[in-house]
């Protein structure tokens, strides 16, 4: 341990500050009832059920947790829930993964003969990249765990540590099925650019193998349908195989979806924070990021074209490595540490969503119902079934059955639940206030339910028959 602190003394402070800020921000967002059933509730519910030795069937998602993205890494998180079931484990793991990526970033910088001050600057570029902060706010996603893993995989190649590389790649594949495409292209990159045939061959083979197994066997078997994101590319087909075929035989469709104003804005957002430190000669280092970039450009689904959601995460490790190579081998537009750090800070201040915590910000808009929401939730003191609003779901997912008051509400289904917790003040965008008001009227007239709590437009009903 002493050797570790001595070796990475220069960035220990960065790691600790980053971790605590990310953990506090994501936890505070959750405490303020701004986390969501999609996606925090899904993962929390699935992992909790695994930890209890139960079938991890997420009732409000209507599928087994493996039917979502074949993310078997979630089974590795379950032991923490067995010790103490808490959603805060997910915030802890996500924040820690983002922060400890600084260790391999530092090591890669030093292997490229960069000075300590330049290596620190690269660490700051990474931690101030707006997506790192923003994605930690947006619930929990297992692909955040791949941030240090991708860097470790690159480092393993540089140090010729084949076991490190294999373990890193296997863990990456376990975080999300689509990451197999990045792993395949990482293999191509290692063979073409760095002549690392053994490493590249393993990445290509394992990536192709897992992508086929996950998309054609595991996800359909556990969900009864194609992978969830397939619908975002419906103009190319209704299945992964059909989409893959049409990508080859219908290039005209692809081009019409790539060259759009929305994509130009996305590329500007993605590269603006780092453009002054990129050398065009090092752009081939972005080859492993091509699948993510291509999928994000191809779809019309807006969350895949911003720096808020998780969809651009696989680009980050290779973007940072490209920066390392650029600063090590070329005179970039910005080369002085002070200029680079100021630029990174300016772009962080401009694009990071810390402003959501400001007075009148997005995360404080429910503050007037915060006390009532907590009181109502505290009255749900059993693990019986709950029907509730999406923002309450992550606070109630440690149970077998939970469903959401969204879309077209089936009153017959509502009758099957023991508790119904509703937010008339802010029903979220999935349901209107009129929908929730009608449901409340129905429950008030229903002899099977009694109103247990009503304050500040927060309603809790409990079944009495």
XYZ file of C-alpha atoms in Angstrom:
465
model
C 0.000 0.000 0.000
C 2.875 2.377 0.825
C 4.403 1.656 -2.589
C 1.086 2.440 -4.268
C 0.748 5.816 -2.550
C 4.363 6.631 -3.291
C 3.978 5.672 -6.950
C 0.756 7.588 -7.538
C 1.203 10.334 -4.978
C 0.821 12.945 -7.721
C -2.774 11.973 -8.502
C -4.122 10.537 -5.233
C -5.679 13.912 -4.465
C -7.325 14.016 -7.900
C -8.747 10.528 -7.390
C -10.144 11.254 -3.931
C -11.659 14.614 -4.870
C -13.166 13.176 -8.063
C -14.644 10.193 -6.263
C -16.219 12.196 -3.449
C -17.644 14.873 -5.747
C -19.143 12.288 -8.105
C -20.520 10.167 -5.268
C -22.016 13.129 -3.409
C -23.576 14.570 -6.579
C -25.233 11.300 -7.660
C -26.386 10.521 -4.110
C -27.813 14.009 -3.621
C -29.703 13.757 -6.905
C -31.237 10.491 -5.698
C -32.101 11.928 -2.283
C -33.923 14.776 -4.038
C -36.103 12.244 -5.952
C -34.535 12.937 -9.324
C -33.301 9.406 -9.970
C -35.574 7.245 -12.071
C -36.983 3.782 -12.539
C -35.272 3.879 -15.941
C -32.452 3.045 -15.385
C -31.483 3.127 -11.703
C -34.574 1.222 -10.604
C -33.973 -1.526 -13.153
C -30.440 -2.265 -11.999
C -31.160 -1.814 -8.299
C -34.125 -4.181 -8.441
C -32.301 -6.816 -10.486
C -29.167 -6.781 -8.321
C -31.208 -6.851 -5.113
C -33.113 -9.936 -6.290
C -29.848 -11.662 -7.251
C -28.445 -10.927 -3.784
C -31.504 -12.540 -2.197
C -31.151 -15.691 -4.294
C -34.313 -14.879 -6.254
C -35.008 -14.783 -9.966
C -33.908 -11.276 -11.095
C -37.050 -10.617 -13.087
C -37.607 -6.853 -13.131
C -41.393 -6.666 -12.968
C -41.858 -3.110 -14.258
C -39.467 -3.817 -17.158
C -41.066 -7.240 -17.706
C -37.816 -9.087 -18.282
C -34.966 -10.916 -16.592
C -32.051 -8.574 -15.881
C -29.899 -10.471 -18.419
C -32.538 -9.790 -21.055
C -31.704 -6.098 -20.951
C -28.060 -5.957 -22.111
C -26.669 -9.374 -21.094
C -24.706 -7.553 -18.372
C -23.492 -10.463 -16.251
C -21.191 -8.062 -14.380
C -24.252 -7.278 -12.230
C -23.854 -10.681 -10.571
C -20.451 -9.494 -9.315
C -22.117 -6.491 -7.651
C -24.772 -8.600 -5.897
C -22.485 -9.716 -3.000
C -22.328 -6.088 -1.822
C -26.132 -6.100 -1.640
C -25.988 -9.379 0.279
C -23.871 -7.649 2.934
C -26.068 -4.563 3.017
C -28.794 -3.939 0.423
C -28.558 -0.304 -0.637
C -28.807 1.574 -3.912
C -25.860 3.674 -2.742
C -23.556 0.777 -3.642
C -24.286 1.602 -7.275
C -23.349 5.253 -6.816
C -20.217 4.159 -4.945
C -19.129 1.708 -7.644
C -19.883 4.094 -10.488
C -18.055 7.021 -8.884
C -15.100 4.838 -7.934
C -14.811 3.416 -11.458
C -14.761 6.904 -12.966
C -12.167 8.134 -10.469
C -9.729 5.202 -10.466
C -9.445 5.388 -14.253
C -6.965 8.158 -13.431
C -4.434 5.510 -12.341
C -3.975 3.832 -15.752
C -4.287 7.252 -17.444
C -1.346 8.463 -15.352
C 0.635 5.297 -16.081
C -0.018 5.535 -19.837
C 1.062 9.172 -19.807
C 4.321 8.317 -18.060
C 4.977 5.387 -20.422
C 4.772 7.926 -23.242
C 7.538 9.927 -21.528
C 5.331 12.837 -20.553
C 6.341 14.961 -17.587
C 4.490 14.776 -14.280
C 2.861 18.135 -14.938
C 1.699 17.059 -18.397
C 0.399 13.750 -17.020
C -1.539 15.699 -14.387
C -2.968 17.882 -17.121
C -4.212 14.820 -19.002
C -5.817 13.531 -15.808
C -7.600 16.875 -15.486
C -8.727 16.724 -19.131
C -10.335 13.369 -18.354
C -12.023 14.282 -15.081
C -13.227 17.640 -16.454
C -14.611 16.100 -19.634
C -18.330 16.959 -19.187
C -19.618 13.448 -19.912
C -17.756 11.986 -16.918
C -19.652 14.204 -14.485
C -22.951 14.111 -16.347
C -23.203 10.348 -16.761
C -22.548 9.877 -13.040
C -25.600 12.020 -12.373
C -27.778 10.015 -14.725
C -28.672 7.039 -12.509
C -26.400 3.973 -12.852
C -25.052 2.183 -15.914
C -22.625 -0.763 -15.770
C -20.709 0.484 -18.814
C -19.168 3.165 -16.569
C -17.198 0.288 -15.035
C -15.484 -0.133 -18.410
C -13.755 3.256 -18.172
C -10.817 1.962 -16.079
C -11.021 -1.436 -17.792
C -10.418 -0.049 -21.289
C -7.453 1.950 -20.003
C -6.091 -1.127 -18.208
C -6.459 -3.155 -21.412
C -4.433 -0.565 -23.349
C -1.869 -0.446 -20.551
C -1.639 -4.244 -20.553
C -0.737 -4.181 -24.239
C 1.934 -1.556 -23.620
C 3.410 -3.592 -20.739
C 2.906 -6.920 -22.539
C 0.695 -8.304 -19.757
C -1.553 -10.721 -21.626
C -3.452 -11.920 -18.517
C -4.353 -8.334 -17.556
C -5.560 -7.800 -21.084
C -7.710 -10.945 -21.187
C -9.321 -10.239 -17.812
C -10.030 -6.618 -18.766
C -11.601 -7.591 -22.084
C -13.788 -10.279 -20.512
C -15.038 -7.869 -17.841
C -15.759 -5.218 -20.484
C -17.854 -7.724 -22.430
C -19.801 -8.481 -19.258
C -20.914 -4.874 -18.853
C -23.016 -4.522 -22.012
C -23.459 -6.614 -25.147
C -22.890 -3.781 -27.620
C -19.419 -3.147 -26.169
C -18.367 -6.295 -28.015
C -18.244 -4.147 -31.158
C -15.704 -1.828 -29.528
C -13.676 -4.841 -28.434
C -13.640 -6.182 -32.007
C -12.458 -2.852 -33.389
C -9.907 -2.635 -30.593
C -8.508 -5.897 -31.923
C -8.364 -4.476 -35.450
C -6.614 -1.371 -34.082
C -4.028 -3.411 -32.186
C -3.185 -5.472 -35.266
C -3.146 -2.670 -37.843
C -1.567 0.137 -35.828
C 0.523 -1.592 -33.162
C 1.203 -4.985 -34.790
C 0.014 -6.795 -31.654
C -1.393 -9.872 -33.373
C -2.006 -12.057 -30.308
C -3.771 -9.306 -28.381
C -5.725 -8.215 -31.434
C -6.783 -11.741 -32.340
C -8.104 -12.396 -28.845
C -10.076 -9.146 -28.856
C -11.578 -9.829 -32.293
C -12.501 -13.435 -31.532
C -13.928 -12.780 -28.058
C -15.838 -9.708 -29.256
C -17.468 -11.474 -32.202
C -18.211 -14.574 -30.149
C -19.843 -12.653 -27.293
C -21.807 -10.330 -29.582
C -23.390 -13.320 -31.339
C -24.059 -15.206 -28.101
C -25.470 -12.140 -26.322
C -27.670 -10.758 -29.118
C -28.834 -14.015 -30.669
C -29.156 -16.268 -27.615
C -29.000 -14.618 -24.189
C -31.042 -11.443 -24.738
C -33.837 -13.138 -26.748
C -33.955 -16.032 -24.265
C -34.326 -13.772 -21.230
C -36.463 -11.033 -22.786
C -38.433 -12.821 -25.482
C -37.479 -10.150 -28.013
C -34.593 -8.481 -29.810
C -32.095 -6.266 -27.988
C -33.796 -3.122 -26.676
C -31.905 -0.660 -28.890
C -32.887 -2.394 -32.150
C -36.027 -0.248 -32.407
C -33.832 2.852 -32.716
C -32.639 1.541 -36.077
C -36.017 0.340 -37.343
C -35.393 1.983 -40.729
C -32.726 -0.698 -41.278
C -34.680 -3.717 -40.037
C -36.346 -5.435 -37.115
C -33.442 -7.573 -35.886
C -29.703 -7.329 -35.319
C -28.968 -9.609 -38.277
C -31.300 -7.708 -40.625
C -29.783 -4.374 -39.588
C -26.265 -5.735 -40.153
C -27.233 -6.909 -43.655
C -28.873 -3.621 -44.636
C -25.834 -1.678 -43.457
C -23.994 -3.391 -46.304
C -26.588 -3.445 -49.095
C -28.322 -0.090 -48.498
C -25.559 2.522 -48.128
C -27.825 5.284 -49.457
C -30.065 4.976 -46.383
C -27.052 5.196 -44.096
C -25.719 8.362 -45.712
C -29.068 10.128 -45.407
C -29.047 9.480 -41.650
C -25.407 10.410 -41.076
C -25.268 13.861 -42.647
C -27.669 15.795 -40.447
C -27.555 18.981 -38.398
C -28.134 16.987 -35.196
C -25.031 14.909 -35.933
C -22.949 18.014 -36.621
C -24.000 19.399 -33.239
C -23.179 16.069 -31.571
C -19.684 15.928 -33.078
C -19.079 19.506 -31.985
C -20.123 18.668 -28.409
C -18.021 15.506 -28.385
C -14.751 16.974 -29.629
C -14.900 20.626 -28.551
C -13.564 19.944 -25.015
C -10.440 18.258 -26.445
C -9.902 19.621 -29.953
C -6.978 21.903 -28.950
C -4.954 18.894 -27.747
C -5.653 16.486 -30.614
C -3.109 15.877 -33.379
C -4.613 14.617 -36.615
C -1.736 12.120 -36.975
C -3.040 10.265 -33.898
C -6.669 9.989 -35.064
C -6.199 6.245 -35.920
C -6.187 5.666 -32.150
C -9.938 6.335 -32.294
C -10.558 3.199 -34.385
C -11.984 1.232 -31.391
C -14.496 4.056 -30.819
C -15.893 3.824 -34.369
C -18.807 1.438 -33.530
C -20.097 3.732 -30.774
C -19.683 6.859 -32.868
C -21.332 5.236 -35.886
C -24.325 3.938 -33.914
C -24.834 7.315 -32.253
C -24.710 9.142 -35.577
C -26.977 6.642 -37.319
C -29.902 6.785 -34.903
C -32.401 9.605 -34.500
C -32.637 8.883 -30.769
C -31.519 12.192 -29.255
C -30.001 10.869 -25.970
C -27.334 9.162 -28.088
C -26.239 12.560 -29.374
C -25.445 14.443 -26.177
C -22.935 14.569 -23.335
C -25.530 13.719 -20.703
C -26.345 10.058 -21.259
C -24.102 7.000 -21.257
C -24.107 6.234 -24.966
C -20.817 8.009 -25.769
C -18.849 6.494 -22.871
C -16.889 3.888 -24.922
C -15.380 6.747 -26.932
C -13.749 8.363 -23.885
C -10.854 5.923 -23.197
C -9.655 6.095 -26.778
C -10.162 9.836 -26.957
C -7.968 10.264 -23.874
C -5.357 7.851 -25.243
C -5.329 9.858 -28.482
C -4.666 12.981 -26.409
C -1.797 11.226 -24.604
C -0.229 10.223 -27.928
C -0.827 13.692 -29.377
C 0.877 15.507 -26.514
C 3.705 12.957 -26.435
C 4.579 13.079 -30.127
C 3.283 16.346 -31.568
C 2.984 20.065 -30.977
C -0.753 20.481 -30.490
C -2.696 23.730 -30.818
C -2.680 24.054 -27.022
C 0.453 22.583 -25.475
C 1.096 24.676 -22.382
C -0.462 23.119 -19.285
C -2.107 26.340 -18.166
C -3.911 26.870 -21.482
C -5.092 23.265 -21.608
C -6.361 23.305 -18.033
C -8.197 26.605 -18.496
C -9.835 25.324 -21.693
C -10.951 22.101 -19.987
C -12.363 24.037 -17.051
C -14.250 26.452 -19.324
C -15.847 23.602 -21.272
C -16.718 21.786 -18.054
C -18.405 24.896 -16.696
C -20.261 25.308 -19.990
C -21.445 21.716 -20.524
C -21.543 19.917 -17.163
C -24.962 19.731 -15.507
C -23.942 20.916 -12.037
C -26.334 23.830 -12.672
C -29.205 21.401 -12.043
C -28.394 21.746 -8.331
C -28.669 25.542 -8.388
C -31.709 27.368 -6.919
C -34.618 26.976 -9.353
C -32.592 24.263 -11.099
C -33.999 20.989 -12.414
C -33.069 18.968 -9.323
C -34.667 21.355 -6.834
C -38.047 21.671 -8.529
C -39.545 18.955 -6.292
C -38.165 20.364 -3.058
C -41.598 21.470 -1.838
C -42.808 17.835 -1.894
C -39.581 16.315 -0.530
C -40.743 16.002 3.082
C -44.115 14.521 2.129
C -42.473 12.071 -0.295
C -40.134 10.774 2.405
C -42.951 10.449 4.931
C -45.115 8.512 2.481
C -42.283 6.146 1.560
C -41.521 5.522 5.245
C -45.088 4.215 5.649
C -44.409 1.462 3.117
C -42.820 -0.740 5.743
C -43.266 -4.141 4.118
C -41.840 -5.771 1.008
C -45.289 -6.163 -0.544
C -46.061 -5.006 -4.093
C -46.061 -1.307 -4.995
C -47.521 0.711 -7.866
C -45.827 4.090 -8.024
C -44.392 7.051 -9.920
C -41.052 6.598 -11.768
C -39.163 9.011 -9.477
C -40.241 7.044 -6.388
C -39.373 3.653 -7.867
C -35.606 3.631 -7.077
C -36.507 4.179 -3.408
C -38.816 1.138 -3.418
C -37.133 -1.463 -5.630
C -36.103 -3.884 -2.872
C -39.115 -6.101 -3.431
C -40.328 -8.723 -5.888
C -43.085 -6.729 -7.556
C -43.186 -3.081 -8.512
C -44.891 -1.314 -11.396
C -45.102 2.236 -12.684
C -47.889 4.768 -13.100
C -47.001 5.555 -16.696
C -48.596 5.485 -20.140
C -52.072 3.922 -20.227
C -52.859 2.911 -16.658
C -54.791 -0.342 -16.377
C -57.046 -0.008 -13.319
C -57.539 -3.769 -13.151
C -53.769 -4.169 -12.786
C -53.666 -1.503 -10.077
C -56.050 -3.618 -8.002
C -53.358 -6.294 -7.750
C -50.964 -4.094 -5.753
C -50.782 -3.676 -1.987
C -49.543 -0.073 -2.048
C -50.154 2.735 -4.536
C -47.921 5.798 -4.150
C -48.623 8.721 -6.485
C -47.283 12.200 -7.124
C -50.024 14.473 -8.440
C -47.714 17.486 -8.321
C -45.147 15.973 -10.711
C -46.323 12.751 -12.388
C -43.306 12.949 -14.804
C -43.598 13.125 -18.554
C -45.002 9.625 -18.883
C -48.438 10.509 -17.465
C -50.468 13.695 -17.249
C -51.828 15.206 -14.060
C -55.269 14.358 -15.398
C -54.318 10.669 -15.637
C -53.052 10.630 -12.050
C -56.063 12.591 -10.809
C -58.406 10.043 -12.407
C -56.470 7.203 -10.798
C -56.686 8.887 -7.384
C -60.452 9.308 -7.815
C -60.716 5.631 -8.732
C -58.767 4.556 -5.639
C -60.752 6.834 -3.316
C -63.959 5.147 -4.471
C -62.446 1.671 -4.373
C -63.431 -0.160 -1.186
C -60.360 -2.366 -1.405
C -58.058 0.598 -0.728
C -57.778 3.197 1.983
C -55.986 6.533 1.785
C -53.081 6.212 4.210
C -51.289 9.486 3.469
C -52.129 12.735 1.675
C -49.988 15.838 1.844
C -48.572 18.271 -0.742
C -50.178 16.264 -3.558
C -48.409 13.057 -2.492
C -50.949 10.228 -2.105
C -50.380 6.805 -0.557
C -53.098 4.160 -0.719
C -52.934 0.795 1.027
C -54.980 -2.275 0.229
C -57.225 -3.362 3.084
C -58.874 -6.410 1.523
